[in-house]
């Protein structure tokens, strides 16, 4: 079981997971669709090969966003598994793309949770709420300034998931290129 603390990124060997809460809901969009779009968009962006190693064809960006949008509209069809959140069973919806998977849990608080993972299976995830955020260098009772955010960003390192395969196109990405006649 991989235990994650909400709002914290976990790295264990080659396994990488980003966890975040969703705080924005545009009017008229269901929470599930917003979470699905946000998590799958993040995954699709992070799974792109390094632009200095692979040149994706013109039109790929639009094809990728269209794919994410269409997939997020069908969020109810995503595979689901039980997931423990603070000791209670919840439902984790997930979708695989390229070398990882994107997932979300709607019924956590009022905002839901988005997950993006590589080399960790969805059925191994358990989430716990951070009770002492000071442990992670964050004091919620203090106001953050722009300089604080810059300092925290410098400490966190590169937020992108490392891609040892950054010099190749994944078959899922190639399928988008072929489907849209971009190659």
Coordinates of C-alpha atoms in Angstrom, one line a residue:
X1 CA 0.0 0.0 0.0
X2 CA 1.3 3.5 -0.9
X3 CA 0.1 6.0 1.6
X4 CA 0.0 9.6 0.4
X5 CA -0.6 12.7 2.3
X6 CA -3.0 15.1 0.6
X7 CA -1.1 17.9 -1.0
X8 CA 2.2 16.1 -1.0
X9 CA 4.3 14.5 -3.8
X10 CA 5.7 11.1 -3.1
X11 CA 8.8 9.5 -4.8
X12 CA 9.7 6.0 -4.0
X13 CA 12.4 4.6 -6.3
X14 CA 11.0 5.1 -9.8
X15 CA 7.4 5.6 -8.6
X16 CA 6.1 9.1 -8.7
X17 CA 2.8 10.4 -7.6
X18 CA 1.4 14.0 -7.6
X19 CA -1.6 14.6 -5.4
X20 CA -3.6 17.8 -5.2
X21 CA -7.0 19.0 -4.3
X22 CA -9.2 20.7 -6.8
X23 CA -10.3 24.2 -5.7
X24 CA -11.9 25.5 -8.9
X25 CA -15.2 24.6 -10.5
X26 CA -16.3 26.5 -13.5
X27 CA -20.1 27.0 -13.6
X28 CA -22.1 24.2 -15.1
X29 CA -19.3 21.6 -15.2
X30 CA -19.8 18.6 -12.9
X31 CA -17.1 18.0 -10.3
X32 CA -16.2 14.6 -11.9
X33 CA -15.7 16.1 -15.3
X34 CA -13.5 18.9 -13.9
X35 CA -11.4 16.5 -11.9
X36 CA -11.1 14.1 -14.8
X37 CA -10.0 16.9 -17.2
X38 CA -7.5 18.4 -14.7
X39 CA -5.8 15.1 -13.8
X40 CA -5.7 13.7 -17.4
X41 CA -4.5 17.1 -18.8
X42 CA -1.7 17.2 -16.2
X43 CA -0.7 13.6 -17.0
X44 CA -0.8 14.2 -20.8
X45 CA 1.4 17.2 -20.5
X46 CA 3.9 15.5 -18.2
X47 CA 4.1 12.4 -20.5
X48 CA 5.3 14.4 -23.5
X49 CA 8.8 13.7 -24.7
X50 CA 11.4 16.3 -24.2
X51 CA 11.0 18.9 -27.0
X52 CA 14.7 19.0 -27.6
X53 CA 14.7 15.2 -28.3
X54 CA 11.4 14.7 -30.2
X55 CA 9.6 17.2 -32.4
X56 CA 5.9 16.5 -32.2
X57 CA 4.0 17.4 -35.4
X58 CA 2.0 20.6 -35.8
X59 CA -1.5 20.2 -34.5
X60 CA -0.5 17.7 -31.8
X61 CA -1.3 20.1 -28.9
X62 CA -4.8 20.6 -30.2
X63 CA -5.3 16.9 -30.7
X64 CA -4.1 16.2 -27.2
X65 CA -6.3 18.7 -25.6
X66 CA -9.3 17.5 -27.6
X67 CA -8.5 13.9 -26.5
X68 CA -8.4 15.0 -22.9
X69 CA -11.6 17.0 -23.2
X70 CA -13.5 14.1 -24.8
X71 CA -12.2 11.6 -22.3
X72 CA -13.1 13.9 -19.4
X73 CA -16.7 14.2 -20.7
X74 CA -16.9 10.4 -20.4
X75 CA -15.6 10.3 -16.8
X76 CA -18.4 8.1 -15.6
X77 CA -17.0 5.3 -17.9
X78 CA -13.5 5.4 -16.4
X79 CA -12.6 2.3 -14.5
X80 CA -13.1 2.6 -10.7
X81 CA -11.6 0.9 -7.7
X82 CA -12.0 1.3 -3.9
X83 CA -9.5 3.7 -2.3
X84 CA -9.0 4.4 1.4
X85 CA -9.1 8.1 2.3
X86 CA -8.5 8.9 6.0
X87 CA -9.6 5.4 6.9
X88 CA -12.8 5.5 4.9
X89 CA -13.5 3.7 1.6
X90 CA -14.0 6.0 -1.4
X91 CA -14.1 5.5 -5.1
X92 CA -11.0 6.2 -7.2
X93 CA -11.7 6.7 -11.0
X94 CA -8.7 6.4 -13.2
X95 CA -7.5 6.4 -16.8
X96 CA -4.2 5.2 -18.2
X97 CA -2.3 7.3 -20.8
X98 CA 1.2 7.0 -22.0
X99 CA 3.5 5.8 -19.2
X100 CA 1.2 6.7 -16.3
X101 CA -2.4 7.1 -15.1
X102 CA -4.6 10.0 -14.0
X103 CA -7.2 9.6 -11.4
X104 CA -9.6 11.4 -9.1
X105 CA -11.9 11.0 -6.1
X106 CA -15.0 13.2 -6.1
X107 CA -16.3 12.7 -2.6
X108 CA -13.4 14.1 -0.6
X109 CA -14.3 17.3 1.1
X110 CA -16.0 19.8 -1.2
X111 CA -13.4 19.9 -3.9
X112 CA -12.2 16.4 -4.6
X113 CA -8.7 15.0 -5.2
X114 CA -6.7 14.6 -8.4
X115 CA -3.9 12.1 -8.8
X116 CA -1.2 11.6 -11.5
X117 CA 1.1 8.6 -11.2
X118 CA 3.9 6.7 -12.8
X119 CA 5.1 3.2 -11.8
X120 CA 2.5 2.9 -9.0
X121 CA -0.8 1.1 -9.5
X122 CA -4.1 2.7 -8.6
X123 CA -5.2 -0.1 -6.4
X124 CA -2.2 0.5 -4.0
X125 CA -3.2 4.1 -3.1
X126 CA -4.3 5.2 0.3
X127 CA -4.7 8.9 1.2
X128 CA -4.3 10.6 4.6
X129 CA -5.0 14.3 5.4
X130 CA -1.9 16.2 6.6
X131 CA -2.6 17.1 10.2
X132 CA 0.7 18.9 10.8
X133 CA 1.5 20.9 7.6
X134 CA 4.4 22.6 9.4
X135 CA 6.3 19.3 8.9
X136 CA 6.3 20.1 5.2
X137 CA 7.3 23.7 5.7
X138 CA 3.8 25.2 5.4
X139 CA 2.0 27.1 8.1
X140 CA -1.6 27.6 7.1
X141 CA -2.1 30.3 9.8
X142 CA 0.5 32.5 8.1
X143 CA -0.2 34.5 4.9
X144 CA 1.9 33.6 1.9
X145 CA 3.8 36.2 -0.1
X146 CA 5.0 35.9 -3.7
X147 CA 8.6 35.6 -2.4
X148 CA 7.5 32.7 -0.1
X149 CA 6.0 30.9 -3.1
X150 CA 9.2 31.4 -5.1
X151 CA 11.3 30.1 -2.2
X152 CA 9.0 27.0 -1.8
X153 CA 9.2 26.4 -5.5
X154 CA 13.0 26.4 -5.4
X155 CA 13.0 23.9 -2.5
X156 CA 10.6 21.6 -4.3
X157 CA 12.8 21.0 -7.3
X158 CA 11.3 20.2 -10.7
X159 CA 7.6 19.5 -10.4
X160 CA 7.6 17.5 -13.6
X161 CA 7.7 13.7 -13.3
X162 CA 11.1 12.4 -14.5
X163 CA 10.9 10.7 -17.8
X164 CA 13.7 8.2 -18.5
X165 CA 11.9 7.6 -21.9
X166 CA 11.8 11.3 -22.8
X167 CA 13.4 10.7 -26.2
X168 CA 10.5 8.6 -27.6
X169 CA 6.8 8.9 -28.5
X170 CA 4.5 6.5 -26.6
X171 CA 2.0 4.4 -28.6
X172 CA -0.9 6.4 -27.1
X173 CA 0.7 9.6 -28.4
X174 CA 1.4 8.0 -31.8
X175 CA -2.3 6.9 -31.9
X176 CA -3.3 10.6 -31.6
X177 CA -0.9 11.6 -34.3
X178 CA -2.2 8.8 -36.6
X179 CA -5.9 9.4 -35.8
X180 CA -5.7 13.1 -36.6
X181 CA -3.4 12.6 -39.7
X182 CA -0.6 14.7 -38.2
X183 CA 2.3 12.4 -39.0

